[in-house]
Amino acid sequence: MDRALGTLALFVLVFSLPWPVMADTPSPAVDVTVHADQPGPKIDRDLYGQFAEHLGRGIYEGVWVGEGSSIPNTRGFRNDVLAALKALGVPVVRWPGGCFADIYHWRDGIGPRSSRPVTINATWGGVEESNAFGTHEFLDFAELIGARAYINGNVGTGTPQEMADWIEYITSPTRSSLAELRRKNGRDRPWRLPFFAVGNETWGCGGGMRAEHYADVYRNYATFIRGPSDNRPSRVASGANSGDVHWTETLMAQAAGSMDAITLHHYTLPTGRWDHKGPGRGFGEADWIATLQGTLQMDGLIAKHAAVMDTYDPGKRVGLFVDEWGTWYDATPGTNTAFLEQPNTLRDAVAAALNLGIFHAHADRVRMANIAQMVNVLQAMILTDKDKMVLTPTYYVFEMYRPFQDATFLPADVATPAYELASASVPMVQASAARDASGGITLALVNLDPHRSANVKVKIAGALARAVSGRVLTAAAMDAENTFGAPEAVKPAALQGARVDHGGVAVVLPAKAVAVLRIQ
């Protein structure tokens, strides 16, 4: 039995089968029980956050092209990318890094662009950084797509004074010199700044610190994270690398009282090796199941860190922000390996759906998550090539899962056979459910098996289904992707055949598919 999530407004991302189910691949029965009578915490919309770093073509070419570009733009931002992100309902964006954050000095990115210094992005490829995209551009961008701002401060090469000045520059409504400098640079009223992080990966690229040392550094810097009483950012501590529970233990023991959240970073590598992560396309079934098996480890990681946090914060005041997550493969051949460009296939869509379901299940502690990254980098929502843009399978999972934002988590039990290959084994079907403000239920179903469809029967404890509709995302190949030549190869379709059955729901869930059902 797998305990999963639910949102009572069943949108089932179920794909229509691209080929008939063969006799040698029978469709096993899967039973799902959604506990509408046991509502859980709110699924914070910030679990659907994004991450935009000065890395490769993530910002420049991906988001920013400048006002003089022939690519249609609004004040320098690509119109096609703005429209796609606005349609996605992005709740929050993290910037400027990542590792770049700890070499970024905010004063380099303000004032007339012609006067801004050209620096070197020593973290990602040693390329020139024009600083054309700075504080004003980022906060303008966030407003344009309707997202809240999450800024990552520089601890590695910065100072508490620099950080405090940046916050004052952004938030102060006064006539202080920094507020007046902001006005001189074109912004009269302050911006909202909901979240501010003290460094990034301070155990690694952010300073190579021990947990004990960073705990003291964090408390020092956090002292100076101030702002107006109605615009004071939440203080975010740089948290652990994957399974490093000692880091979380140390920070919670020594600095929990001065933080509002602590971060966790975890990436899925098919091989588990950083020197050879595995290909993003043209992979075999062994890489498929290894990727999904690695993705499911997120559940145990969060549980371990949350248990430590519970010891020091039983009231769950401090949020856990999984502000870097996603798949990470070997760079696409022929690209700059420091730019972290990789294909985005159906495998990524399934992995994204699994991660989102895990975040839902831990919504009592996980208050934000930020996929890495938004455009052109790692598991991106969007890919661009000059004036062309394509939406990835991962984008469509986020679009399908929008009804989960701010919905009420509903536990779901799943009785499912396993999907197995050699010694690897994962549950064939995963589920997540929630109830929205109108009382409808959203149910997400994910079939990890690339060969077999599943006959899914859904029971709803505490409610009766009157109507059901859904959408599904699937394709014929495990590595199917959207390309600039075929931008709609992997796209949601109406889910055929879902029906109300004795107060519940019955549906055939295609192989290697993500489905979202709306149940009323």
PDB file of N, CA, C and O in Angstrom, residues 472-506:
ATOM      1  N   VAL A 472      -4.684  13.830 -20.094  1.00  0.00           N
ATOM      2  CA  VAL A 472      -3.587  12.902 -19.953  1.00  0.00           C
ATOM      3  C   VAL A 472      -2.413  13.359 -20.809  1.00  0.00           C
ATOM      4  O   VAL A 472      -2.598  13.955 -21.870  1.00  0.00           O
ATOM      5  N   LEU A 473      -1.217  13.058 -20.333  1.00  0.00           N
ATOM      6  CA  LEU A 473       0.023  13.388 -21.035  1.00  0.00           C
ATOM      7  C   LEU A 473       0.799  12.093 -21.234  1.00  0.00           C
ATOM      8  O   LEU A 473       1.140  11.420 -20.262  1.00  0.00           O
ATOM      9  N   THR A 474       1.055  11.706 -22.510  1.00  0.00           N
ATOM     10  CA  THR A 474       1.819  10.511 -22.799  1.00  0.00           C
ATOM     11  C   THR A 474       2.336  10.592 -24.222  1.00  0.00           C
ATOM     12  O   THR A 474       2.040  11.546 -24.948  1.00  0.00           O
ATOM     13  N   ALA A 475       3.075   9.573 -24.605  1.00  0.00           N
ATOM     14  CA  ALA A 475       3.633   9.520 -25.960  1.00  0.00           C
ATOM     15  C   ALA A 475       4.047   8.089 -26.242  1.00  0.00           C
ATOM     16  O   ALA A 475       4.059   7.230 -25.346  1.00  0.00           O
ATOM     17  N   ALA A 476       4.416   7.812 -27.478  1.00  0.00           N
ATOM     18  CA  ALA A 476       4.772   6.451 -27.869  1.00  0.00           C
ATOM     19  C   ALA A 476       6.142   6.036 -27.337  1.00  0.00           C
ATOM     20  O   ALA A 476       6.373   4.862 -27.072  1.00  0.00           O
ATOM     21  N   ALA A 477       7.061   6.989 -27.195  1.00  0.00           N
ATOM     22  CA  ALA A 477       8.429   6.663 -26.796  1.00  0.00           C
ATOM     23  C   ALA A 477       8.766   7.265 -25.445  1.00  0.00           C
ATOM     24  O   ALA A 477       8.284   8.349 -25.091  1.00  0.00           O
ATOM     25  N   MET A 478       9.614   6.586 -24.691  1.00  0.00           N
ATOM     26  CA  MET A 478      10.030   7.078 -23.376  1.00  0.00           C
ATOM     27  C   MET A 478      10.759   8.415 -23.478  1.00  0.00           C
ATOM     28  O   MET A 478      10.693   9.235 -22.563  1.00  0.00           O
ATOM     29  N   ASP A 479      11.486   8.605 -24.593  1.00  0.00           N
ATOM     30  CA  ASP A 479      12.251   9.851 -24.743  1.00  0.00           C
ATOM     31  C   ASP A 479      11.608  10.808 -25.737  1.00  0.00           C
ATOM     32  O   ASP A 479      12.283  11.661 -26.318  1.00  0.00           O
ATOM     33  N   ALA A 480      10.283  10.697 -25.900  1.00  0.00           N
ATOM     34  CA  ALA A 480       9.566  11.647 -26.766  1.00  0.00           C
ATOM     35  C   ALA A 480       9.723  13.053 -26.200  1.00  0.00           C
ATOM     36  O   ALA A 480       9.678  13.261 -24.987  1.00  0.00           O
ATOM     37  N   GLU A 481       9.919  14.025 -27.093  1.00  0.00           N
ATOM     38  CA  GLU A 481      10.121  15.400 -26.660  1.00  0.00           C
ATOM     39  C   GLU A 481       9.528  16.361 -27.672  1.00  0.00           C
ATOM     40  O   GLU A 481       9.226  15.997 -28.808  1.00  0.00           O
ATOM     41  N   ASN A 482       9.346  17.594 -27.243  1.00  0.00           N
ATOM     42  CA  ASN A 482       8.919  18.664 -28.138  1.00  0.00           C
ATOM     43  C   ASN A 482      10.159  19.361 -28.682  1.00  0.00           C
ATOM     44  O   ASN A 482      11.043  19.742 -27.920  1.00  0.00           O
ATOM     45  N   THR A 483      10.218  19.514 -29.995  1.00  0.00           N
ATOM     46  CA  THR A 483      11.349  20.165 -30.640  1.00  0.00           C
ATOM     47  C   THR A 483      10.871  21.405 -31.379  1.00  0.00           C
ATOM     48  O   THR A 483       9.664  21.618 -31.552  1.00  0.00           O
ATOM     49  N   PHE A 484      11.806  22.212 -31.829  1.00  0.00           N
ATOM     50  CA  PHE A 484      11.424  23.414 -32.564  1.00  0.00           C
ATOM     51  C   PHE A 484      10.772  23.058 -33.895  1.00  0.00           C
ATOM     52  O   PHE A 484       9.953  23.808 -34.409  1.00  0.00           O
ATOM     53  N   GLY A 485      11.089  21.871 -34.420  1.00  0.00           N
ATOM     54  CA  GLY A 485      10.436  21.417 -35.639  1.00  0.00           C
ATOM     55  C   GLY A 485       9.109  20.741 -35.392  1.00  0.00           C
ATOM     56  O   GLY A 485       8.238  20.731 -36.261  1.00  0.00           O
ATOM     57  N   ALA A 486       8.949  20.160 -34.198  1.00  0.00           N
ATOM     58  CA  ALA A 486       7.697  19.484 -33.828  1.00  0.00           C
ATOM     59  C   ALA A 486       7.354  19.881 -32.396  1.00  0.00           C
ATOM     60  O   ALA A 486       7.543  19.112 -31.445  1.00  0.00           O
ATOM     61  N   PRO A 487       6.845  21.100 -32.207  1.00  0.00           N
ATOM     62  CA  PRO A 487       6.670  21.647 -30.856  1.00  0.00           C
ATOM     63  C   PRO A 487       5.513  21.053 -30.062  1.00  0.00           C
ATOM     64  O   PRO A 487       5.409  21.323 -28.864  1.00  0.00           O
ATOM     65  N   GLU A 488       4.657  20.250 -30.688  1.00  0.00           N
ATOM     66  CA  GLU A 488       3.499  19.714 -29.964  1.00  0.00           C
ATOM     67  C   GLU A 488       3.472  18.194 -29.981  1.00  0.00           C
ATOM     68  O   GLU A 488       2.408  17.574 -29.929  1.00  0.00           O
ATOM     69  N   ALA A 489       4.640  17.572 -30.032  1.00  0.00           N
ATOM     70  CA  ALA A 489       4.710  16.114 -30.047  1.00  0.00           C
ATOM     71  C   ALA A 489       4.227  15.508 -28.734  1.00  0.00           C
ATOM     72  O   ALA A 489       3.641  14.426 -28.711  1.00  0.00           O
ATOM     73  N   VAL A 490       4.500  16.196 -27.619  1.00  0.00           N
ATOM     74  CA  VAL A 490       4.076  15.723 -26.298  1.00  0.00           C
ATOM     75  C   VAL A 490       3.243  16.823 -25.668  1.00  0.00           C
ATOM     76  O   VAL A 490       3.764  17.854 -25.241  1.00  0.00           O
ATOM     77  N   LYS A 491       1.939  16.587 -25.638  1.00  0.00           N
ATOM     78  CA  LYS A 491       1.011  17.625 -25.203  1.00  0.00           C
ATOM     79  C   LYS A 491      -0.209  16.970 -24.571  1.00  0.00           C
ATOM     80  O   LYS A 491      -0.622  15.896 -25.012  1.00  0.00           O
ATOM     81  N   PRO A 492      -0.810  17.582 -23.550  1.00  0.00           N
ATOM     82  CA  PRO A 492      -1.978  16.963 -22.927  1.00  0.00           C
ATOM     83  C   PRO A 492      -3.129  16.795 -23.910  1.00  0.00           C
ATOM     84  O   PRO A 492      -3.333  17.606 -24.813  1.00  0.00           O
ATOM     85  N   ALA A 493      -3.874  15.701 -23.715  1.00  0.00           N
ATOM     86  CA  ALA A 493      -5.073  15.430 -24.512  1.00  0.00           C
ATOM     87  C   ALA A 493      -6.202  15.089 -23.555  1.00  0.00           C
ATOM     88  O   ALA A 493      -5.972  14.754 -22.387  1.00  0.00           O
ATOM     89  N   ALA A 494      -7.417  15.172 -24.059  1.00  0.00           N
ATOM     90  CA  ALA A 494      -8.565  14.787 -23.239  1.00  0.00           C
ATOM     91  C   ALA A 494      -8.454  13.312 -22.879  1.00  0.00           C
ATOM     92  O   ALA A 494      -8.061  12.480 -23.695  1.00  0.00           O
ATOM     93  N   LEU A 495      -8.770  13.010 -21.646  1.00  0.00           N
ATOM     94  CA  LEU A 495      -8.735  11.628 -21.179  1.00  0.00           C
ATOM     95  C   LEU A 495     -10.046  10.938 -21.577  1.00  0.00           C
ATOM     96  O   LEU A 495     -11.127  11.351 -21.155  1.00  0.00           O
ATOM     97  N   GLN A 496      -9.930   9.935 -22.369  1.00  0.00           N
ATOM     98  CA  GLN A 496     -11.107   9.226 -22.857  1.00  0.00           C
ATOM     99  C   GLN A 496     -11.452   8.067 -21.924  1.00  0.00           C
ATOM    100  O   GLN A 496     -10.568   7.375 -21.420  1.00  0.00           O
ATOM    101  N   GLY A 497     -12.728   7.876 -21.693  1.00  0.00           N
ATOM    102  CA  GLY A 497     -13.177   6.682 -21.002  1.00  0.00           C
ATOM    103  C   GLY A 497     -13.298   6.767 -19.496  1.00  0.00           C
ATOM    104  O   GLY A 497     -13.744   5.805 -18.866  1.00  0.00           O
ATOM    105  N   ALA A 498     -12.899   7.865 -18.902  1.00  0.00           N
ATOM    106  CA  ALA A 498     -13.079   7.998 -17.455  1.00  0.00           C
ATOM    107  C   ALA A 498     -14.578   8.103 -17.164  1.00  0.00           C
ATOM    108  O   ALA A 498     -15.301   8.841 -17.836  1.00  0.00           O
ATOM    109  N   ARG A 499     -15.046   7.352 -16.169  1.00  0.00           N
ATOM    110  CA  ARG A 499     -16.485   7.333 -15.890  1.00  0.00           C
ATOM    111  C   ARG A 499     -16.746   7.191 -14.394  1.00  0.00           C
ATOM    112  O   ARG A 499     -15.908   6.681 -13.643  1.00  0.00           O
ATOM    113  N   VAL A 500     -17.914   7.659 -13.998  1.00  0.00           N
ATOM    114  CA  VAL A 500     -18.357   7.465 -12.627  1.00  0.00           C
ATOM    115  C   VAL A 500     -18.773   6.015 -12.465  1.00  0.00           C
ATOM    116  O   VAL A 500     -19.440   5.445 -13.334  1.00  0.00           O
ATOM    117  N   ASP A 501     -18.356   5.391 -11.363  1.00  0.00           N
ATOM    118  CA  ASP A 501     -18.615   3.971 -11.155  1.00  0.00           C
ATOM    119  C   ASP A 501     -18.949   3.728  -9.686  1.00  0.00           C
ATOM    120  O   ASP A 501     -18.080   3.773  -8.824  1.00  0.00           O
ATOM    121  N   HIS A 502     -20.252   3.514  -9.402  1.00  0.00           N
ATOM    122  CA  HIS A 502     -20.711   3.227  -8.044  1.00  0.00           C
ATOM    123  C   HIS A 502     -20.218   4.261  -7.027  1.00  0.00           C
ATOM    124  O   HIS A 502     -19.741   3.921  -5.939  1.00  0.00           O
ATOM    125  N   GLY A 503     -20.338   5.535  -7.401  1.00  0.00           N
ATOM    126  CA  GLY A 503     -19.940   6.615  -6.508  1.00  0.00           C
ATOM    127  C   GLY A 503     -18.463   6.926  -6.538  1.00  0.00           C
ATOM    128  O   GLY A 503     -18.011   7.878  -5.916  1.00  0.00           O
ATOM    129  N   GLY A 504     -17.700   6.114  -7.264  1.00  0.00           N
ATOM    130  CA  GLY A 504     -16.277   6.360  -7.450  1.00  0.00           C
ATOM    131  C   GLY A 504     -15.995   6.645  -8.914  1.00  0.00           C
ATOM    132  O   GLY A 504     -16.854   7.144  -9.643  1.00  0.00           O
ATOM    133  N   VAL A 505     -14.799   6.311  -9.333  1.00  0.00           N
ATOM    134  CA  VAL A 505     -14.378   6.582 -10.705  1.00  0.00           C
ATOM    135  C   VAL A 505     -13.613   5.381 -11.229  1.00  0.00           C
ATOM    136  O   VAL A 505     -12.845   4.749 -10.489  1.00  0.00           O
ATOM    137  N   ALA A 506     -13.804   5.070 -12.504  1.00  0.00           N
ATOM    138  CA  ALA A 506     -13.026   4.036 -13.180  1.00  0.00           C
ATOM    139  C   ALA A 506     -12.350   4.663 -14.391  1.00  0.00           C
ATOM    140  O   ALA A 506     -12.962   5.460 -15.105  1.00  0.00           O
TER     141      ALA A 506
END
